[in-house]
Amino acid sequence: MEYLTNFFLPSAESTYATQVDALFHFINIVSLILLVGITFAIVYFSIKYRRKSQEDTTPVITHNTTLEVTWTVIPLILILIVFGWGFKDFVEMRTPPGDAYEVHVTAYSFGWDFEYPNGVVSANTLYVPEQTPIRLLMRARENDVLHSFFVPQFRLKQDLIPNRVTTAWFEAKRTGEFVYFCTEYCGAGHSIMNGLVKVLSQEDFDAWLEEEAGRDLDALPLAELGRITFTSAGCAGCHSLDGSSRVGPTFQGLYMAERQFTDGTSRIADEEYLLESIIYPQRQINVGYPNNMPTFYGDTLSERELAGLVEFIKELQ
Amino acid sequence: MEQASLNAKKLKVRYFDIDENPSEHYLNAEKGLKSWLLTVDHKRIGLMYLASVILFFFVGGVLAVVLRTELFTPTENLMNADTYNRIFTLHGAIMVFLFIIPSIPAALGNFLLPMMLGAKDVAFPRLNLASFYIYSVGAIFALISLAVNPIDTGWTFYTPYSIQTGSAVILITLGVFIMGFSSILTGMNFIVTIHKLRAPGLTWGKLPLFIWAMYATSIIQVLATPVLAITLGLLIMERFLGIGIFDPALGGDPVLYQHFFWFYSHPAVYIMIVPAFGVISEVISTFSRKTIFGYWAIAMSSLAIAFIGSLVWGHHMFVSGQSELSTVVFSFLTFFVGIPTGIKIFNWLATMYKGSIDMKTPMLYAMIFLFLFTIGGVTGIMLGAISVNVHLHDTYYVVAHFHYVMMGGTVMAFLAGIHFWWPKMTGKMYSEFWGRIAAVIIFIGFNVTFLPQFIMGSQGMPRRYFNYIEQFQSMHQLSTIGSYLLGIGFLIIGAYLLHSLFRGEKASSNPFGSRTLDWMTSSPPAHHNFNYTPVVYNGPYDFHKPIADFTIGIAGSDEHHGHGETVKADKAEA
Ligand SMILES: [Cu+2]
């Protein structure tokens, strides 16, 4: 039984997940009974009443009130049950307890920022304490497109819209790592816009939060700062570090390599080129890649972060 | 009966022999390319639609196989993400707008509707040709957009992405916009034809169920398509002129776009499936040689589906950010579509009970339809349950669900219909042997392709994903293999149908022993369908009466017909 439910659904890790699953299984079982019945009727009739001769005659049966009422009323009762059941659980899924811990979520093409009440921001990984209701206040970045936050194991999904706040909540039952996806199509990086929800014990979570808050980014060496910026600014959504192509080229071995552009020119990827392609990405487009790298990094990143990114890329030989 | 006949006009009717070897028919009545391009004959227009939709089905199908091949591995193996996104968008847009919406209504509908009514043509034959050309112009726009810069928005054109992306969104939306007019005009034409051009004696209660289905479909087409046109019009204005309607950056609302889009596109689902119900009713009664069970229930449930189906669009948007109250209301209404749909399925089964069942290819497809469509239906109930929908929305579960409905439902019914009316359309028989083989391959291939998608969907695999996590690989591979099987099945169909076209055995006028008017003329039919004015005084499913009772009419094809009086038939001669 356990095996069967795990075959259909990922493990249920939020407080309301088990209820959702119960309805899922109920509908499946009723449907299966119905399907088996219909299939049986098809096969049985096809054999029992198969045409024996071209002269076969058949009775005239135009209707049968009892039968027709039965197959209207029974499904009617069933759908009312299913509606009520789904409704009841939905109310719970949409009503966070008053004392929920709040995390602000911002999605952009293609990454996620999670901001905690003390101002700490984690990129692409959501950290939460176990057995605590978490309320997500979510929006897509201004001028960005729709995204959707989906954690299969929590049975949680909610779209994010620019200029509007949508909400969702969950309470994780135990510690662990659970994958989340973006489920509203958002372009070339849609399928790599995923990450992890890390559920920690309350102590570990507090410790993590404190450590993050105390971290002095300005004291870090440039390349180290660059590594952090690479994830937090969302470059990782489009650029890999292992040589594979994503939306954009990989950074591995990029430094001092010769780049070919769509206008026929080429250039060696030195420091100046790297900086320029981060601040003005549309000036020179690499052959074989779309012209869709965001153009706002020059404004959103600090001088030190930009320099850090360049140093970080230089190290990836 | 006595009462009715009092007011009835007396008509002098007689039995007609159907010409089994017509030397003149609609295919050879006129010759040359011009005679096709400028034809106002509904049968030829139907065939032109048929050729177009088959072409687009082929293109969309090839794209699907390419997509499935890319998905064989979790990462890139054929193309990059951008190309993948373009291809899945084209697959969806082509299949929905260019194939499935016109498939049964425009192709089979055009061919059959006037014949089933005993009319010479539709009410407005020229308008009918215009519809075809409007459809073609729309299709050409879509194809140009393909050549310029294929869109990557998904067939739903969701804002704000569709306003920001660099691809040629305007061209294809313009194409869809134009095709909408074709849909509206065809719908109008059919409604008027059904009201005005029924043969003498063909009362509403004697209409074949295919006609009832087409009637319901036409109503949805006429009422819902304008909303799509408005939506796409607004989208184009927003992109061109920067008027803020849907784009939040300009003060618009993307959720409003979704409401508009689904206000059309959900009823459009019924434009796609209700005609299929019509085909299935004809096929099951003919091959069971039995009166249809619950004629009025089936006829009215089509209308009920058309009506309720117009009120449930919000079930595509449970997690979109629409209000919780609308979510609950839309969920509630959604379930009520299930009732008339269930009624139909049970009625069809009851029709088979004590019938004389001949499992020829069309019937085989009808049975496949019943099985697959039931799965499509119950998984629809699953998706209607709000709490479960939150988990399943935008995953492969949804992809599998609508393929079971659209492909398992509409395409299987379309295949049933094509085989069923093939002899009538071409005057040739298809190969029964290969027909059954292909049906079995398609049945297996279909389930191997889409059953795994239910499972990976409920496991959490999101749709429109170019890359996926390794956990889903085995299911994806199974699905890909299934899609190859499906492809083989369709190639076999293409091969034996082409063969039949050139080498096929000659078909008799009514090879399956049906009782509706479309079979009471030669195969292929005469230029104006009948060489006499048919008169109807039996039901369309009166399989207990001898077939000769159905071939009566008034001599002279030029007789003005279309009056719906009750007929007191004088069987003048035999
Ligand atoms: Cu996204």
Short mmCIF file of N, CA and C in Angstrom, two decimals, chain B residues 86 144-152 166-169 171:
data_model
loop_
_atom_site.label_atom_id
_atom_site.label_comp_id
_atom_site.label_asym_id
_atom_site.label_seq_id
_atom_site.Cartn_x
_atom_site.Cartn_y
_atom_site.Cartn_z
N ARG B 86 10.18 26.91 -28.56
CA ARG B 86 9.48 27.26 -29.79
C ARG B 86 8.71 26.06 -30.33
N ILE B 144 3.85 32.21 -41.63
CA ILE B 144 4.85 33.27 -41.81
C ILE B 144 5.55 33.53 -40.48
N SER B 145 4.77 33.59 -39.41
CA SER B 145 5.39 33.85 -38.11
C SER B 145 6.42 32.76 -37.81
N LEU B 146 6.13 31.58 -38.29
CA LEU B 146 7.06 30.46 -38.13
C LEU B 146 8.38 30.76 -38.84
N ALA B 147 8.25 31.29 -40.04
CA ALA B 147 9.44 31.55 -40.83
C ALA B 147 10.20 32.76 -40.27
N VAL B 148 9.47 33.79 -39.80
CA VAL B 148 10.12 35.00 -39.32
C VAL B 148 10.88 34.74 -38.02
N ASN B 149 10.13 34.35 -37.03
CA ASN B 149 10.72 34.20 -35.71
C ASN B 149 9.72 33.45 -34.85
N PRO B 150 9.80 32.12 -34.84
CA PRO B 150 8.75 31.32 -34.21
C PRO B 150 8.51 31.72 -32.75
N ILE B 151 7.26 31.71 -32.34
CA ILE B 151 6.95 32.15 -30.98
C ILE B 151 7.37 31.11 -29.96
N ASP B 152 7.61 31.59 -28.75
CA ASP B 152 8.04 30.70 -27.67
C ASP B 152 7.21 30.95 -26.42
N GLY B 166 10.94 38.37 -27.67
CA GLY B 166 11.34 38.93 -28.96
C GLY B 166 10.70 38.29 -30.16
N SER B 167 9.94 37.21 -29.97
CA SER B 167 9.48 36.49 -31.15
C SER B 167 8.23 37.12 -31.76
N ALA B 168 7.85 36.62 -32.93
CA ALA B 168 6.78 37.22 -33.72
C ALA B 168 5.40 36.87 -33.18
N VAL B 169 5.09 37.32 -31.98
CA VAL B 169 3.82 36.99 -31.35
C VAL B 169 2.65 37.60 -32.13
N LEU B 171 2.21 38.27 -35.28
CA LEU B 171 1.82 37.56 -36.50
C LEU B 171 0.96 36.36 -36.19
#
